[in-house]
């Protein structure tokens, strides 16, 4: 893309959307400041601030026809008023209408003046939700207005929008401001930023009509459809929002791609020696992905590649090959993992593979301190070829001599910003390192193309041969004793067992305690079998000692928290028990289960659950029993939980949509990608304005 973002001022004269909210009549500095808290600074922010839901005040219902749960408008005359103080002050107002039925309005917070106005005989227009009360139907804290000297109350002509708002700004006031802004909505030819021919090709309807519709739907609008966001007007807006997100990621990518990187072609000698020494041959998928990586790295512009592969698909060796290509070319490699345990696992693998080739591997985690750290930093600054660590790699004081490649494992745990921070460690002039991102979270293709539009995506879609699928069963915690019997039997056969304790959303300390309790229970139940314990509160050295003991078969059972979720590789462990499995999401269960089934023996996974199971939990456990396929599980996860959860936090905010919902609107993505490509090529200025319109401040940040 050619243009840097155009500062708003340039457009202000011809683009009414960029005018500040304070240009609206009745919006003074105080109101403008409150609006700014909602991110509403310009008229277009108001246009795109969409209702959460709608109220139907286009008609009046009779009291006789009300049902519990209805949100309706009723007109009636006050029959009786009662003020009570039994438990807390309350005001009960009985009204009746021509249907001669009674409805009770109940207030817990009210002013005295308010109570005094509600006298028998007063006519009211009331809106609220109908509930069961002690004396028949009632509304708690309905909205109401007194009808004085009005023969016929005026009905709204449209559904009433209810906007998300903030402290100190009433819904009505906000709706008023938005209505004023909408009155200034320009005609389509000015409002529309998607070129008309492109829009027409994909059947896009008028943006102006779509906005007016969603802000003020007609009385006969399909409320169900609107509530689900499936109305064509909403879909039109969702399209534009998805398009904007796509453009913004593509723009970020383009900005990086314009930079230069060292061509890391290498002569292949180290790689050939690594391959010759491996006890296995690469799978076809590993080979294909490695080739793509090698091609990228030989270029003088940065590689931006995401490699996704199911647990156990063999991503590590692909990363090692990429690292060696950099080393062959005389450059440094940094490998960053999100947890110390995972980083340590990589350290061991890399040392095991690379040291025989004469390639030193440096270790730089947060726990490396004092003299050891100083020396490590010196070696890194002097050009140590491969450096492995946690986020400590990005800290100040870490200087590389010739960083050529950054490998980030399990990217969904890092934000985009963190990834960029590490990349910037290698910044020299406009030179940036190549980037390789590894993730074990398989992402459905459409979603990947959208959420990772800034990266090229390769999939290792084949497992190494000789793996037997894990058999999974779900068992109620009431049958815990049987499960412990199974562990006995498995140990008797020489198999090793993981027992995973899960306590989500609690502190590391509570997690550790739960694991200690389970450890005591299992130690007692299993007699002379040795049971180990590992959790996040232990020192790296202690963790390592436990992992080593387990790996060498000295421990029969390993009680662990979810610290073992990623990376841990003990092929002889073939039974896993996951406690409270009903509390975990599919992706996490799949990751955990991936710790077994890594050898040739048949493996089993027992999902212990605490009954009764909710619908969602039941469905999740069923999916786990039905399939081992990470991609299918990811699709299902997306369906059950939505994309935010599936992708983890991408911290640039592009995934917090106002309207779009990737699982609901995925069908729009192919067209979004097509229109996006055309716009970047031929309409870069419009693309900028779209980003400014929908993302605003966040987009300005993305340029930093
Ligand atoms: P992940 O993709 O989950 O990071 P790993 O790289 O840890 O997977 O590989 C899992 C296991 O499979 C390791 O023990 C690794 O040595 C082994 N492995 C990797 N590639 C192959 C292959 N082509 N054939 C056989 N085993 C392989
Ligand atoms: Mg791995």
XYZ file of C-alpha atoms and ligand atoms in Angstrom:
732
model
C 0.000 0.000 0.000
C 1.330 3.374 -0.897
C -0.176 5.962 1.411
C 0.508 6.470 5.075
C -2.747 7.186 6.930
C -4.146 10.536 5.972
C -4.623 12.769 8.979
C -8.324 13.389 9.553
C -7.969 17.136 9.096
C -7.396 16.745 5.369
C -10.774 15.112 4.923
C -12.692 17.190 7.391
C -13.937 19.601 4.794
C -15.447 17.001 2.525
C -16.110 14.177 4.941
C -18.865 15.089 7.396
C -18.186 11.887 9.330
C -14.916 13.317 10.593
C -16.517 16.371 12.182
C -16.199 16.315 15.990
C -19.270 15.410 18.045
C -19.132 18.891 19.521
C -20.224 20.227 16.146
C -23.703 18.874 16.879
C -26.171 21.289 18.430
C -26.521 20.653 22.149
C -23.225 18.837 22.550
C -21.026 20.917 24.829
C -17.596 20.096 26.233
C -18.982 18.093 29.180
C -21.126 15.846 27.003
C -18.334 15.536 24.459
C -16.019 14.335 27.224
C -18.537 11.713 28.326
C -19.006 10.576 24.749
C -15.247 10.284 24.368
C -15.272 7.719 27.173
C -17.325 5.544 24.844
C -14.854 6.200 22.037
C -17.351 8.526 20.361
C -15.379 11.509 19.151
C -16.552 12.135 15.640
C -19.890 11.963 13.878
C -18.991 8.695 12.194
C -18.307 7.134 15.579
C -21.925 7.903 16.419
C -23.169 6.473 13.124
C -21.379 3.229 13.879
C -22.354 3.036 17.534
C -25.016 0.404 17.183
C -27.909 -0.619 19.420
C -27.531 -3.517 21.811
C -31.216 -4.291 21.519
C -34.553 -2.734 20.699
C -37.742 -1.879 22.497
C -41.072 -1.959 20.774
C -42.964 1.211 21.609
C -44.830 1.316 18.371
C -47.978 -0.120 19.919
C -49.858 -0.568 23.153
C -50.748 -3.956 24.579
C -53.772 -4.528 26.767
C -53.082 -5.864 30.214
C -55.301 -8.853 29.503
C -53.010 -10.057 26.711
C -49.712 -9.819 28.611
C -47.446 -12.814 29.109
C -44.603 -13.234 31.520
C -41.363 -12.250 29.795
C -42.938 -9.804 27.319
C -41.283 -6.416 27.026
C -44.189 -4.222 26.152
C -45.889 -0.915 26.405
C -49.137 -0.554 28.335
C -51.453 2.374 28.932
C -53.487 2.480 32.121
C -55.012 4.462 34.953
C -53.681 4.333 38.492
C -56.175 2.491 40.700
C -54.305 2.230 43.971
C -50.964 3.184 45.470
C -49.293 1.501 48.388
C -46.072 2.491 50.085
C -44.470 -0.194 52.165
C -41.406 -0.495 54.325
C -41.462 -4.166 55.182
C -37.935 -5.069 54.230
C -36.981 -2.042 52.272
C -38.975 0.920 51.055
C -41.145 0.168 48.108
C -43.867 1.696 46.070
C -46.583 -0.402 44.508
C -48.844 1.167 41.929
C -51.764 -0.791 40.536
C -52.988 0.287 37.118
C -55.803 -0.995 34.977
C -56.888 -0.449 31.409
C -59.925 -0.985 29.235
C -59.419 -4.730 29.413
C -60.305 -4.227 33.102
C -57.284 -6.217 34.256
C -54.734 -5.019 36.787
C -50.967 -4.697 36.507
C -48.747 -3.838 39.461
C -45.797 -1.500 38.979
C -43.199 -1.975 41.684
C -40.454 0.497 42.575
C -37.691 0.071 45.147
C -35.909 3.320 44.459
C -38.025 6.418 44.130
C -38.151 10.031 45.125
C -40.882 11.390 47.269
C -42.011 13.720 44.514
C -42.296 10.780 42.204
C -44.476 8.894 44.654
C -46.683 11.927 45.096
C -47.289 12.242 41.381
C -48.600 8.708 41.115
C -52.064 9.242 42.523
C -55.213 7.296 41.734
C -56.765 8.528 38.528
C -53.479 9.498 36.856
C -53.003 8.002 33.387
C -49.675 6.396 32.584
C -47.855 5.084 29.548
C -45.585 2.324 30.789
C -42.829 0.245 29.217
C -41.224 -2.725 30.908
C -40.831 -6.421 31.275
C -43.774 -8.459 32.529
C -43.126 -10.731 35.511
C -44.952 -12.911 37.956
C -45.749 -11.037 41.135
C -47.481 -11.840 44.404
C -50.721 -10.337 43.119
C -50.627 -11.387 39.490
C -48.561 -9.760 36.780
C -46.194 -6.925 37.564
C -43.385 -4.785 36.185
C -40.390 -3.884 38.321
C -39.039 -0.405 37.701
C -40.797 0.135 34.406
C -40.141 3.256 32.419
C -43.228 5.417 32.477
C -44.603 8.789 31.593
C -47.713 10.540 32.824
C -50.314 11.311 30.222
C -51.814 14.607 31.251
C -54.424 16.109 29.044
C -53.345 13.804 26.201
C -56.194 11.975 24.546
C -54.051 9.586 22.501
C -50.414 9.023 23.438
C -48.132 9.385 20.440
C -46.662 6.063 19.368
C -43.112 5.675 18.137
C -42.989 4.950 14.449
C -39.903 2.799 14.710
C -38.465 0.328 17.185
C -36.575 2.155 19.911
C -32.830 1.445 19.913
C -31.087 0.801 23.212
C -27.428 1.775 22.972
C -24.548 0.677 25.117
C -23.709 3.656 27.278
C -21.623 4.717 30.226
C -21.990 6.197 33.696
C -23.541 9.632 33.579
C -25.059 9.323 30.125
C -28.671 8.210 29.980
C -29.813 5.929 27.186
C -32.319 8.508 26.006
C -29.783 11.307 25.891
C -27.342 9.177 23.939
C -30.087 8.118 21.546
C -30.878 11.801 21.029
C -27.273 12.632 20.142
C -27.057 9.688 17.757
C -30.301 10.730 16.103
C -28.830 14.181 15.483
C -25.725 12.638 13.964
C -27.813 10.359 11.773
C -29.667 13.366 10.421
C -26.313 14.414 8.936
C -25.657 11.050 7.308
C -24.552 11.942 3.779
C -25.938 10.324 0.644
C -24.522 6.934 -0.298
C -22.087 8.181 -2.871
C -20.270 10.134 -0.162
C -20.724 7.689 2.678
C -19.691 4.602 0.786
C -16.004 3.719 0.969
C -16.225 0.367 -0.798
C -15.969 1.118 -4.522
C -19.457 0.669 -6.027
C -18.402 -1.804 -8.709
C -16.784 -4.056 -6.110
C -19.780 -3.737 -3.837
C -22.150 -4.565 -6.653
C -20.166 -7.675 -7.590
C -20.753 -9.037 -4.110
C -24.339 -7.875 -3.777
C -23.635 -5.245 -1.144
C -26.616 -3.044 -0.465
C -26.638 0.617 0.513
C -24.617 1.438 3.621
C -26.840 4.396 4.385
C -29.983 2.285 4.298
C -28.318 -0.376 6.405
C -27.309 2.155 9.072
C -30.718 3.799 9.157
C -32.328 0.398 9.422
C -30.270 -0.879 12.332
C -30.637 2.378 14.256
C -34.372 2.605 13.702
C -35.966 -0.591 12.488
C -39.566 -0.384 11.273
C -42.286 -1.860 13.505
C -42.603 -4.977 11.388
C -38.860 -5.734 11.590
C -37.947 -9.290 12.455
C -36.767 -8.813 16.023
C -35.463 -12.355 16.308
C -33.287 -11.868 13.256
C -32.073 -8.507 14.517
C -31.235 -9.904 17.916
C -29.089 -12.573 16.307
C -27.396 -10.106 13.992
C -28.601 -11.958 10.924
C -30.663 -9.215 9.361
C -29.349 -8.214 5.906
C -28.729 -4.679 7.156
C -26.536 -6.010 9.945
C -24.828 -8.394 7.581
C -24.010 -5.446 5.344
C -22.341 -3.746 8.298
C -20.649 -6.957 9.431
C -19.181 -7.246 5.958
C -17.710 -3.797 6.192
C -16.330 -4.448 9.652
C -14.715 -7.733 8.637
C -13.320 -6.043 5.570
C -11.819 -3.347 7.735
C -10.193 -5.819 10.078
C -8.780 -7.661 7.096
C -7.423 -4.470 5.578
C -5.846 -3.429 8.823
C -3.978 -6.710 9.267
C -2.927 -6.671 5.631
C -1.662 -3.164 6.027
C 0.364 -4.144 9.063
C 1.776 -6.996 7.032
C 2.564 -4.732 4.104
C 4.390 -2.333 6.374
C 6.572 -5.144 7.686
C 7.067 -6.652 4.246
C 8.449 -3.388 2.936
C 11.342 -3.745 5.353
C 14.425 -5.755 4.481
C 15.817 -8.918 5.979
C 19.043 -10.785 5.441
C 18.718 -13.545 2.835
C 19.262 -16.701 4.878
C 19.691 -19.251 2.107
C 22.504 -21.157 3.779
C 24.460 -23.944 2.168
C 22.370 -26.730 3.650
C 25.281 -28.516 5.316
C 24.082 -28.269 8.916
C 20.558 -29.174 7.914
C 21.740 -32.225 6.015
C 23.700 -33.378 9.047
C 20.723 -32.876 11.356
C 18.449 -34.879 9.070
C 21.017 -37.636 8.703
C 21.223 -37.976 12.486
C 17.482 -38.115 13.187
C 15.969 -41.500 14.010
C 13.080 -40.747 11.650
C 12.328 -39.280 8.245
C 10.324 -36.100 7.875
C 6.688 -36.583 7.017
C 5.520 -35.206 3.690
C 3.839 -32.341 5.516
C 6.962 -31.465 7.505
C 8.981 -31.503 4.295
C 6.515 -29.277 2.459
C 6.329 -26.735 5.259
C 10.107 -26.725 5.727
C 10.549 -26.038 2.037
C 8.141 -23.108 2.186
C 10.031 -21.711 5.172
C 13.368 -22.101 3.397
C 12.074 -20.250 0.347
C 10.806 -17.401 2.548
C 14.066 -17.131 4.448
C 16.168 -16.952 1.318
C 14.386 -13.722 0.372
C 15.521 -10.245 1.278
C 12.147 -9.287 2.731
C 10.981 -10.647 6.072
C 9.236 -13.966 6.305
C 5.934 -13.715 8.188
C 4.847 -17.304 8.473
C 2.573 -19.133 10.856
C 3.043 -22.883 11.021
C 0.106 -24.633 12.555
C 0.200 -28.291 13.344
C -1.720 -30.449 15.705
C -0.058 -31.583 18.923
C 2.592 -34.132 18.081
C 2.734 -33.256 14.400
C 6.445 -32.470 14.721
C 6.771 -28.710 14.601
C 9.988 -28.663 16.618
C 12.122 -30.240 13.939
C 10.723 -27.816 11.366
C 11.772 -24.984 13.669
C 15.222 -26.524 14.133
C 15.725 -26.729 10.380
C 14.776 -23.080 10.003
C 17.207 -22.193 12.792
C 20.022 -24.047 11.074
C 19.385 -22.227 7.806
C 19.989 -18.979 9.693
C 23.075 -20.334 11.417
C 24.492 -21.593 8.120
C 24.133 -18.030 6.870
C 26.000 -16.621 9.860
C 22.981 -15.143 11.640
C 21.481 -15.566 15.083
C 18.192 -17.186 15.976
C 15.957 -16.396 18.933
C 13.300 -18.887 19.971
C 10.691 -17.634 22.405
C 8.169 -19.839 24.215
C 5.346 -18.695 26.502
C 6.188 -20.849 29.521
C 9.437 -21.791 31.100
C 8.602 -25.479 30.911
C 8.027 -25.293 27.193
C 11.121 -23.175 26.648
C 13.147 -25.729 28.614
C 11.765 -28.522 26.493
C 12.923 -26.692 23.383
C 16.269 -26.046 24.968
C 16.780 -29.752 25.546
C 15.618 -30.726 22.066
C 17.762 -28.100 20.411
C 20.837 -28.913 22.462
C 20.351 -32.590 21.759
C 20.156 -31.934 18.027
C 22.464 -28.958 17.512
C 25.361 -29.432 19.879
C 26.650 -32.516 18.006
C 26.792 -30.212 14.979
C 28.918 -27.752 16.927
C 26.121 -25.219 17.282
C 25.863 -23.795 20.812
C 22.440 -23.096 22.280
C 22.129 -20.268 24.794
C 19.482 -20.173 27.562
C 17.869 -16.918 28.630
C 14.831 -17.159 30.889
C 13.616 -14.862 33.654
C 15.105 -17.161 36.240
C 18.601 -16.782 34.802
C 20.036 -14.074 37.045
C 23.255 -12.615 38.369
C 26.547 -13.686 36.866
C 24.962 -16.399 34.762
C 22.723 -13.806 33.170
C 25.539 -11.368 32.581
C 27.595 -14.039 30.860
C 24.640 -15.225 28.791
C 23.956 -11.644 27.707
C 27.582 -11.219 26.731
C 27.541 -14.337 24.603
C 24.274 -13.261 22.958
C 25.718 -9.839 22.212
C 28.846 -11.494 20.851
C 26.778 -13.534 18.407
C 25.758 -16.832 20.102
C 24.040 -18.638 17.232
C 20.849 -19.891 18.934
C 19.150 -18.349 21.971
C 16.142 -19.931 23.612
C 14.007 -18.428 26.333
C 10.750 -17.002 27.546
C 9.550 -13.411 27.240
C 12.801 -12.544 29.045
C 14.254 -12.488 25.554
C 12.426 -9.253 24.891
C 13.579 -7.443 27.983
C 15.764 -4.438 27.882
C 19.428 -5.164 28.003
C 19.141 -8.126 25.659
C 21.175 -7.223 22.601
C 21.801 -9.452 19.664
C 24.704 -9.135 17.295
C 23.071 -10.373 14.103
C 19.548 -11.549 14.800
C 18.208 -13.006 11.558
C 15.318 -15.215 12.615
C 12.760 -15.035 15.398
C 10.799 -18.170 16.198
C 7.777 -17.802 18.455
C 6.131 -20.945 19.752
C 2.470 -21.055 20.747
C 1.793 -17.658 19.377
C -1.746 -17.387 20.695
C -0.334 -16.808 24.137
C 1.649 -13.835 23.002
C 0.062 -10.731 21.686
C 1.001 -9.298 18.357
C 2.787 -6.522 20.223
C 5.088 -8.904 22.035
C 5.967 -10.580 18.790
C 6.756 -7.212 17.272
C 8.870 -6.297 20.292
C 11.110 -9.291 19.775
C 11.306 -8.581 16.090
C 12.475 -5.078 16.881
C 15.407 -6.527 18.791
C 16.849 -7.333 15.415
C 16.052 -3.966 13.951
C 18.990 -2.388 12.164
C 18.041 0.439 9.906
C 15.157 -1.022 7.955
C 16.483 -4.564 8.483
C 14.198 -6.838 10.491
C 14.553 -10.540 11.281
C 12.446 -13.185 9.614
C 9.546 -14.411 11.741
C 8.339 -17.942 12.188
C 5.345 -18.515 14.432
C 4.370 -21.969 15.622
C 0.973 -22.827 16.972
C -0.628 -26.057 18.050
C -4.065 -24.540 17.957
C -5.454 -25.607 14.646
C -7.464 -22.792 13.237
C -10.257 -23.381 10.756
C -9.142 -22.144 7.395
C -11.579 -19.295 6.896
C -10.831 -18.033 10.348
C -7.100 -18.298 9.863
C -7.278 -16.298 6.661
C -9.071 -13.586 8.516
C -7.502 -13.578 11.962
C -3.997 -14.108 10.651
C -4.247 -12.056 7.515
C -0.899 -10.559 8.482
C 0.787 -13.954 8.252
C 1.223 -16.661 5.645
C -0.220 -19.840 7.047
C 1.212 -23.332 6.545
C -0.276 -26.463 8.043
C 1.504 -29.630 9.098
C -1.581 -31.653 8.439
C -0.171 -35.120 8.899
C 1.036 -36.938 12.004
C 4.236 -38.984 12.034
C 3.491 -42.617 11.237
C 2.946 -45.260 13.888
C 0.785 -43.253 16.262
C -2.273 -44.978 17.658
C -5.219 -42.702 18.298
C -6.033 -42.011 21.942
C -9.163 -43.700 23.243
C -11.123 -41.256 25.336
C -13.842 -41.903 27.890
C -15.734 -39.667 30.289
C -16.326 -40.934 33.814
C -18.201 -39.328 36.701
C -16.160 -38.419 39.726
C -18.433 -40.738 41.671
C -16.471 -43.580 40.070
C -13.083 -42.213 41.042
C -12.125 -45.480 42.756
C -12.503 -47.343 39.455
C -10.243 -44.855 37.773
C -7.581 -45.402 40.393
C -7.947 -49.157 39.732
C -7.228 -48.456 36.061
C -4.087 -46.618 37.043
C -2.966 -49.641 39.044
C -3.536 -51.858 36.037
C -1.730 -49.504 33.660
C 1.285 -49.235 35.964
C 1.316 -52.988 36.230
C 1.741 -53.116 32.444
C 4.691 -50.743 32.706
C 2.776 -47.778 31.362
C 3.114 -44.321 32.842
C 0.276 -42.065 33.828
C -0.485 -38.346 33.963
C -3.020 -37.129 36.486
C -3.970 -33.575 35.607
C -5.514 -31.300 38.211
C -7.407 -28.384 36.829
C -8.581 -25.374 38.677
C -9.207 -22.656 36.229
C -9.260 -18.957 36.994
C -7.653 -19.478 40.353
C -4.240 -18.492 41.545
C -1.155 -20.536 40.868
C -1.041 -21.124 44.617
C -4.510 -22.677 44.725
C -3.664 -24.781 41.698
C -0.537 -26.035 43.427
C -2.521 -26.894 46.555
C -5.082 -28.869 44.591
C -2.275 -30.789 42.957
C -0.699 -31.496 46.341
C -3.988 -32.888 47.623
C -4.347 -35.139 44.594
C -0.729 -36.171 44.960
C -1.318 -37.260 48.564
C -4.479 -39.117 47.609
C -2.827 -41.014 44.766
C 0.340 -41.750 46.723
C -1.785 -43.341 49.436
C -3.942 -45.255 46.968
C -1.110 -46.570 44.829
C 1.025 -48.074 47.572
C 4.581 -48.610 46.388
C 4.210 -46.991 42.970
C 6.133 -43.751 42.853
C 4.017 -40.668 42.284
C 5.600 -37.379 41.264
C 4.231 -33.872 41.442
C 4.796 -30.873 39.202
C 3.223 -27.444 39.308
C 3.937 -23.871 38.357
C 5.137 -22.795 41.814
C 8.150 -25.072 41.727
C 11.629 -23.864 40.798
C 12.702 -24.639 37.250
C 15.354 -26.997 38.548
C 12.822 -28.891 40.672
C 10.433 -29.092 37.750
C 13.184 -30.351 35.565
C 14.227 -33.013 38.071
C 10.643 -34.272 38.265
C 10.248 -34.261 34.475
C 13.515 -36.118 34.071
C 12.514 -38.725 36.644
C 9.233 -39.223 34.850
C 10.932 -39.379 31.485
C 13.370 -42.022 32.747
C 10.551 -44.123 34.116
C 11.448 -43.589 37.763
C 7.983 -42.238 38.455
C 4.920 -44.266 37.560
C 2.482 -41.421 37.909
C 2.904 -37.687 37.442
C 0.389 -35.434 39.144
C 0.460 -32.124 37.331
C -1.343 -28.887 36.886
C -1.980 -27.637 33.388
C 1.676 -26.532 33.210
C 2.162 -29.683 31.177
C -0.363 -28.499 28.625
C 2.201 -27.820 25.957
C 5.462 -29.236 24.870
C 5.944 -32.093 27.330
C 7.007 -35.214 25.497
C 7.201 -38.593 27.273
C 6.279 -41.306 24.766
C 5.885 -44.054 27.394
C 3.118 -42.144 29.171
C -0.030 -43.667 27.769
C -2.791 -42.932 30.246
C -4.010 -39.499 31.177
C -6.664 -38.656 33.720
C -8.023 -35.111 33.643
C -9.904 -33.985 36.719
C -12.819 -31.556 36.439
C -12.592 -31.916 32.703
C -16.029 -30.348 32.356
C -14.505 -26.980 33.228
C -11.999 -26.898 30.416
C -12.493 -25.735 26.892
C -11.999 -28.038 23.946
C -8.717 -26.528 22.852
C -7.177 -27.013 26.266
C -8.467 -30.559 26.605
C -7.044 -31.362 23.218
C -3.660 -29.900 24.117
C -3.547 -31.859 27.349
C -4.588 -35.086 25.715
C -1.837 -34.548 23.172
C 0.659 -35.458 25.921
C -0.341 -39.100 25.495
C -0.504 -41.101 22.287
C 3.043 -40.055 21.425
C 4.444 -43.567 21.268
C 3.351 -46.701 19.496
C 1.328 -48.152 22.401
C -2.416 -47.600 22.527
C -3.195 -44.686 24.824
C -6.188 -43.738 26.886
C -7.582 -40.543 28.243
C -10.077 -40.456 31.094
C -12.109 -37.300 31.445
C -13.275 -37.182 35.044
C -16.224 -34.890 35.559
C -18.291 -33.599 38.404
C -21.974 -34.290 37.734
C -24.422 -32.880 36.856
C -23.103 -31.853 33.454
C -24.453 -28.786 31.723
C -25.429 -28.957 28.059
C -22.270 -27.322 26.793
C -19.968 -29.443 28.944
C -21.756 -32.586 27.845
C -21.309 -31.598 24.214
C -17.621 -30.825 24.705
C -16.879 -34.141 26.353
C -18.749 -35.879 23.561
C -16.589 -34.155 20.942
C -13.473 -35.284 22.792
C -14.694 -38.867 22.791
C -15.605 -38.735 19.118
C -12.426 -37.392 17.577
C -8.681 -36.861 17.930
C -8.583 -34.523 14.975
C -7.424 -31.098 16.110
C -9.015 -29.351 13.173
C -12.425 -30.858 13.820
C -12.096 -29.987 17.468
C -11.192 -26.418 16.579
C -14.222 -26.095 14.293
C -16.419 -27.352 17.080
C -14.764 -25.057 19.587
C -15.424 -22.123 17.323
C -19.052 -23.115 17.115
C -19.425 -23.564 20.861
C -17.355 -20.701 22.166
C -16.725 -18.173 19.444
C -13.516 -16.962 17.882
C -12.217 -14.820 20.729
C -11.751 -17.907 22.845
C -10.381 -20.020 20.046
C -7.726 -17.542 19.141
C -6.871 -16.442 22.617
C -6.125 -12.788 22.991
C -4.764 -11.031 20.000
C -3.998 -7.837 21.706
C -4.406 -5.361 18.923
C -8.135 -5.422 19.390
C -8.989 -6.296 15.810
C -10.949 -9.253 17.014
C -13.299 -7.386 19.264
C -15.966 -6.791 16.715
C -18.932 -4.529 17.210
C -21.194 -6.333 14.815
C -19.409 -9.163 13.130
C -19.161 -12.558 14.723
C -16.674 -14.786 12.976
C -18.519 -18.002 13.635
C -21.832 -16.583 12.444
C -20.446 -14.539 9.577
C -17.684 -16.791 8.301
C -19.628 -17.161 5.036
C -18.797 -13.520 4.288
C -15.044 -14.039 4.493
C -14.274 -15.222 0.955
C -15.900 -12.071 -0.465
C -14.230 -9.965 2.211
C -10.844 -11.294 1.161
C -11.543 -10.633 -2.505
C -12.777 -7.104 -1.994
C -9.898 -6.506 0.410
C -7.300 -7.535 -2.146
C -8.847 -5.288 -4.806
C -9.037 -2.331 -2.494
C -5.441 -2.611 -1.374
C -4.342 -2.770 -4.971
C -6.517 -0.055 -6.460
C -8.167 1.943 -3.694
C -5.618 2.342 -0.928
C -6.943 5.708 0.196
C -10.458 4.347 0.684
C -8.994 1.431 2.617
C -7.315 3.880 4.988
C -10.542 5.713 5.539
C -12.381 2.489 6.293
C -9.811 1.649 8.949
C -10.098 5.124 10.373
C -13.877 4.808 10.441
C -14.119 1.449 12.171
C -10.951 1.127 14.176
C -9.920 4.729 14.658
C -7.492 5.046 17.544
C -6.559 1.366 17.540
C -5.521 1.673 13.903
C -3.425 4.718 14.624
C -1.719 2.634 17.271
C -1.034 -0.231 14.849
C 1.258 2.063 12.880
C 3.537 2.684 15.796
P 4.694 -30.688 18.253
O 4.238 -30.378 16.872
O 3.547 -31.010 19.163
O 5.615 -29.644 18.812
P 7.015 -32.312 18.449
O 7.856 -31.513 17.574
O 7.220 -32.203 19.907
O 5.496 -32.047 18.127
O 7.117 -33.824 18.001
C 6.461 -34.837 18.711
C 7.283 -36.103 18.719
O 7.324 -36.657 17.414
C 8.712 -35.863 19.116
O 9.103 -36.954 19.942
C 9.463 -35.870 17.801
O 10.790 -36.276 17.950
C 8.655 -36.872 17.013
N 8.696 -36.674 15.558
C 8.727 -35.497 14.904
N 8.723 -35.704 13.562
C 8.666 -37.041 13.377
C 8.633 -37.878 12.214
N 8.650 -37.378 10.981
N 8.586 -39.207 12.400
C 8.564 -39.738 13.650
N 8.601 -39.009 14.777
C 8.653 -37.672 14.648
Mg 5.787 -28.407 20.336
